[in-house]
Amino acid sequence: MSGPISVKAALASTAPISGMQVQGWVRTRRDSKDFSFIELNDGSCLRSLQIIAKSTLPNYADVQRLQTGASIAVRGDLVASQGKGQAWEVVANEIEIVGPSDDTYPLQKKGHTPEFLREIAHLRPRSNLFGAVFRVRSRLAFAIHQFFQERGFVYVHTPIITGSDCEGAGELFRVTSLDLKQPPRRADGSIDYAQDFFARSTYLTVSGQLEGEAFACALSKIYTFGPTFRAENSNTSRHANEFWMIEPEMAFTNLNGNMDLAEETVKYLIRDIKTNCAEDLGLFSKFVDKELSARLDFVIDRPFQRITYTEAVELLKRSGEKFEFPVAYGANLQSEHERWLTEKHFKCPVTVFNYPQEIKPFYMRLNDDGKTVTAMDVLVPGIGEIVGGSQREERLEVLEENMRRHQMDPADYKWYLDLRRYGTVPHSGFGLGFERMLMFVTGVSNIRDVIPFARTPGSAEF
Ligand code: 4AD
Ligand code: MG
């Protein structure tokens, strides 16, 4: 036999294997009279592999001192298990202790709180729950590429350092190499960013959309999938300051086509994870959210509800519900409103569209009513907004007018306006929050627990 195999491959074997190797970390060890039983996990799958260490091993005394968290390499034979709960186990001929551990190892068998586990974010992927979360995260990323590639979308890498504030919300992290103690100043005392590294103000991107539009207006169907950054001080279970976003953009597509794609994307991703991460989903259904499985099936099976913003406001007003924030036409839907619509009223995902112009960014297309724009948000139970998108304003004069209304100088966005000057087309796209999608498919209720090393206000450990 050549080279070690994964625990996953060992457990999936269809026949005994003599002379095989596995390696990983000790989850637990217990002794009986002539043996030591080791549960070995290497993160390749949820389950561990039982290793039988006979007392005749030359280093048996060292094996008996192995503690949870230690790393070992095992040579032995994969045989049908005598015990309950597993088909295969390994009878070891040799156990190499690669790295010992001791009883200060923080991940002992007892249950830990999510808060404690966040403090040991470097070790928590070794737990069952977080191993499962991050395997699903990996598969979800793959499924996203597969979905768009199968449909002819071209993957575009939009810049991470940018000069534009796409969402116009002013939630930008500045990128600068100026000496903060002695920045160059203009005559009026303000900092002279013309002398900064890029000879202008630059920031970490909040969205790849604007650059994505340029590519959609050339390659027709594109998507971005990368990190985005928002300096918003919202300490909630659904906001992170660094998160990943998937942003498809389609030329010759209106709001309806956009809503269709968003719905198809969410359903496809759920189906893919159900098929390819069944074992990990089983863990979430058992320990994280008992309704998970039923909810995911429900979402795949039914069309999403579609309502206008105006209808949503009417429903909320008539709901008789006491909300913390008032419901009024022209105000943003708050998270509690969104969740009432999707969880209490419709009990299924809801796409809300045609929002008042005043509460949406400059790039959204003005409807013929002159009041609303072609925005759409997909709301899902347990989370609220998972997708935000729109048809884009493709008419040069209307777009310039929107910019002025948003106190933007069209001269700063000449390149973006060029897309309307030369061969403009109706086009649409949306942003799907990767972590929110991951929360939805796993049932994990805090965004900090689906990001390897989360960045939130006041916290950038690791
Ligand atoms: O609704 P948003 O702000 O839309 C945009 O950025 C558009 N430029 C997208 C587009 O049309 N191409 O963000 C899109 C999605 C949200 O629906 C949400 O799922 C997620 O990104 N999101 C966040 N996820 C985690 N933490 C945050 N702070 C987030 N802000 C937005
Ligand atoms: Mg939004």
PDB file of C-alpha atoms in Angstrom, residues 109-215:
ATOM      1  CA  LYS A 109     -15.166  16.073  25.414  1.00  0.00           C
ATOM      2  CA  LYS A 110     -17.674  18.070  27.403  1.00  0.00           C
ATOM      3  CA  GLY A 111     -19.923  20.537  25.577  1.00  0.00           C
ATOM      4  CA  HIS A 112     -18.530  24.054  25.223  1.00  0.00           C
ATOM      5  CA  THR A 113     -20.442  27.308  24.741  1.00  0.00           C
ATOM      6  CA  PRO A 114     -20.230  29.026  21.331  1.00  0.00           C
ATOM      7  CA  GLU A 115     -18.665  32.039  23.073  1.00  0.00           C
ATOM      8  CA  PHE A 116     -15.855  29.949  24.508  1.00  0.00           C
ATOM      9  CA  LEU A 117     -15.286  28.237  21.173  1.00  0.00           C
ATOM     10  CA  ARG A 118     -14.949  31.624  19.436  1.00  0.00           C
ATOM     11  CA  GLU A 119     -12.062  32.393  21.762  1.00  0.00           C
ATOM     12  CA  ILE A 120     -10.305  29.278  20.503  1.00  0.00           C
ATOM     13  CA  ALA A 121     -11.138  29.781  16.844  1.00  0.00           C
ATOM     14  CA  HIS A 122      -7.763  28.223  15.977  1.00  0.00           C
ATOM     15  CA  LEU A 123      -8.776  24.916  17.604  1.00  0.00           C
ATOM     16  CA  ARG A 124     -12.532  24.796  17.109  1.00  0.00           C
ATOM     17  CA  PRO A 125     -12.327  23.286  13.595  1.00  0.00           C
ATOM     18  CA  ARG A 126     -11.225  20.151  15.441  1.00  0.00           C
ATOM     19  CA  SER A 127     -14.672  19.848  17.007  1.00  0.00           C
ATOM     20  CA  ASN A 128     -17.485  17.921  15.332  1.00  0.00           C
ATOM     21  CA  LEU A 129     -19.694  20.953  14.861  1.00  0.00           C
ATOM     22  CA  PHE A 130     -17.079  23.270  13.383  1.00  0.00           C
ATOM     23  CA  GLY A 131     -15.498  20.562  11.257  1.00  0.00           C
ATOM     24  CA  ALA A 132     -18.956  20.094   9.733  1.00  0.00           C
ATOM     25  CA  VAL A 133     -19.555  23.841   9.279  1.00  0.00           C
ATOM     26  CA  PHE A 134     -16.296  24.327   7.416  1.00  0.00           C
ATOM     27  CA  ARG A 135     -16.686  21.266   5.230  1.00  0.00           C
ATOM     28  CA  VAL A 136     -20.105  22.608   4.218  1.00  0.00           C
ATOM     29  CA  ARG A 137     -18.573  26.055   3.660  1.00  0.00           C
ATOM     30  CA  SER A 138     -16.081  24.523   1.250  1.00  0.00           C
ATOM     31  CA  ARG A 139     -18.720  22.560  -0.618  1.00  0.00           C
ATOM     32  CA  LEU A 140     -21.021  25.581  -0.811  1.00  0.00           C
ATOM     33  CA  ALA A 141     -18.247  27.626  -2.443  1.00  0.00           C
ATOM     34  CA  PHE A 142     -17.706  24.848  -4.960  1.00  0.00           C
ATOM     35  CA  ALA A 143     -21.443  24.545  -5.662  1.00  0.00           C
ATOM     36  CA  ILE A 144     -21.635  28.279  -6.343  1.00  0.00           C
ATOM     37  CA  HIS A 145     -18.994  28.032  -9.027  1.00  0.00           C
ATOM     38  CA  GLN A 146     -20.638  24.937 -10.429  1.00  0.00           C
ATOM     39  CA  PHE A 147     -24.051  26.603 -10.595  1.00  0.00           C
ATOM     40  CA  PHE A 148     -22.833  29.656 -12.475  1.00  0.00           C
ATOM     41  CA  GLN A 149     -20.333  27.847 -14.669  1.00  0.00           C
ATOM     42  CA  GLU A 150     -22.994  25.327 -15.771  1.00  0.00           C
ATOM     43  CA  ARG A 151     -25.115  28.283 -16.878  1.00  0.00           C
ATOM     44  CA  GLY A 152     -22.393  30.030 -18.876  1.00  0.00           C
ATOM     45  CA  PHE A 153     -21.536  32.794 -16.376  1.00  0.00           C
ATOM     46  CA  VAL A 154     -17.934  34.029 -16.491  1.00  0.00           C
ATOM     47  CA  TYR A 155     -16.139  34.384 -13.156  1.00  0.00           C
ATOM     48  CA  VAL A 156     -14.681  37.882 -12.784  1.00  0.00           C
ATOM     49  CA  HIS A 157     -12.203  39.039 -10.143  1.00  0.00           C
ATOM     50  CA  THR A 158     -13.253  42.547  -9.236  1.00  0.00           C
ATOM     51  CA  PRO A 159     -10.779  44.669  -7.263  1.00  0.00           C
ATOM     52  CA  ILE A 160     -10.577  44.524  -3.501  1.00  0.00           C
ATOM     53  CA  ILE A 161      -9.050  47.994  -3.278  1.00  0.00           C
ATOM     54  CA  THR A 162     -11.352  50.490  -4.924  1.00  0.00           C
ATOM     55  CA  GLY A 163     -12.094  54.206  -5.141  1.00  0.00           C
ATOM     56  CA  SER A 164     -15.893  53.900  -5.237  1.00  0.00           C
ATOM     57  CA  ASP A 165     -18.542  53.466  -2.553  1.00  0.00           C
ATOM     58  CA  CYS A 166     -20.979  51.236  -4.417  1.00  0.00           C
ATOM     59  CA  GLU A 167     -23.694  51.189  -1.789  1.00  0.00           C
ATOM     60  CA  GLY A 168     -23.256  54.869  -0.889  1.00  0.00           C
ATOM     61  CA  ALA A 169     -23.663  54.039   2.782  1.00  0.00           C
ATOM     62  CA  GLY A 170     -20.283  55.459   3.792  1.00  0.00           C
ATOM     63  CA  GLU A 171     -19.303  52.204   5.507  1.00  0.00           C
ATOM     64  CA  LEU A 172     -15.819  52.120   4.037  1.00  0.00           C
ATOM     65  CA  PHE A 173     -12.515  50.995   5.466  1.00  0.00           C
ATOM     66  CA  ARG A 174      -9.903  53.400   4.156  1.00  0.00           C
ATOM     67  CA  VAL A 175      -6.750  51.985   2.561  1.00  0.00           C
ATOM     68  CA  THR A 176      -3.812  54.315   3.020  1.00  0.00           C
ATOM     69  CA  SER A 177      -0.043  54.274   3.343  1.00  0.00           C
ATOM     70  CA  LEU A 178       0.145  57.857   4.628  1.00  0.00           C
ATOM     71  CA  ASP A 179       1.967  58.464   7.879  1.00  0.00           C
ATOM     72  CA  LEU A 180      -0.948  58.827  10.272  1.00  0.00           C
ATOM     73  CA  LYS A 181       1.144  60.966  12.628  1.00  0.00           C
ATOM     74  CA  GLN A 182       2.047  63.471   9.943  1.00  0.00           C
ATOM     75  CA  PRO A 183      -0.253  63.221   6.930  1.00  0.00           C
ATOM     76  CA  PRO A 184       0.267  65.732   4.111  1.00  0.00           C
ATOM     77  CA  ARG A 185      -2.290  68.517   4.314  1.00  0.00           C
ATOM     78  CA  ARG A 186      -3.949  70.871   1.874  1.00  0.00           C
ATOM     79  CA  ALA A 187      -4.157  74.610   2.450  1.00  0.00           C
ATOM     80  CA  ASP A 188      -7.505  74.205   4.256  1.00  0.00           C
ATOM     81  CA  GLY A 189      -5.965  71.717   6.711  1.00  0.00           C
ATOM     82  CA  SER A 190      -7.678  68.612   5.325  1.00  0.00           C
ATOM     83  CA  ILE A 191      -5.591  65.533   4.535  1.00  0.00           C
ATOM     84  CA  ASP A 192      -4.253  65.550   0.989  1.00  0.00           C
ATOM     85  CA  TYR A 193      -5.003  62.082  -0.318  1.00  0.00           C
ATOM     86  CA  ALA A 194      -3.651  63.088  -3.713  1.00  0.00           C
ATOM     87  CA  GLN A 195      -0.304  62.345  -2.089  1.00  0.00           C
ATOM     88  CA  ASP A 196      -1.427  58.930  -0.889  1.00  0.00           C
ATOM     89  CA  PHE A 197      -0.227  55.660  -2.424  1.00  0.00           C
ATOM     90  CA  PHE A 198      -2.769  55.548  -5.254  1.00  0.00           C
ATOM     91  CA  ALA A 199      -2.828  59.357  -5.631  1.00  0.00           C
ATOM     92  CA  ARG A 200      -6.450  59.348  -4.454  1.00  0.00           C
ATOM     93  CA  SER A 201      -8.679  58.084  -1.672  1.00  0.00           C
ATOM     94  CA  THR A 202      -9.049  54.312  -1.723  1.00  0.00           C
ATOM     95  CA  TYR A 203     -11.025  51.803   0.334  1.00  0.00           C
ATOM     96  CA  LEU A 204     -11.684  48.109   0.749  1.00  0.00           C
ATOM     97  CA  THR A 205     -14.588  47.243  -1.526  1.00  0.00           C
ATOM     98  CA  VAL A 206     -18.132  46.926  -0.140  1.00  0.00           C
ATOM     99  CA  SER A 207     -19.305  45.242  -3.349  1.00  0.00           C
ATOM    100  CA  GLY A 208     -17.885  44.225  -6.728  1.00  0.00           C
ATOM    101  CA  GLN A 209     -21.052  45.264  -8.495  1.00  0.00           C
ATOM    102  CA  LEU A 210     -19.967  48.398 -10.353  1.00  0.00           C
ATOM    103  CA  GLU A 211     -16.938  46.693 -11.857  1.00  0.00           C
ATOM    104  CA  GLY A 212     -19.081  43.584 -12.412  1.00  0.00           C
ATOM    105  CA  GLU A 213     -21.470  45.674 -14.518  1.00  0.00           C
ATOM    106  CA  ALA A 214     -18.603  46.645 -16.820  1.00  0.00           C
ATOM    107  CA  PHE A 215     -17.879  42.981 -17.458  1.00  0.00           C
TER     108      PHE A 215
END
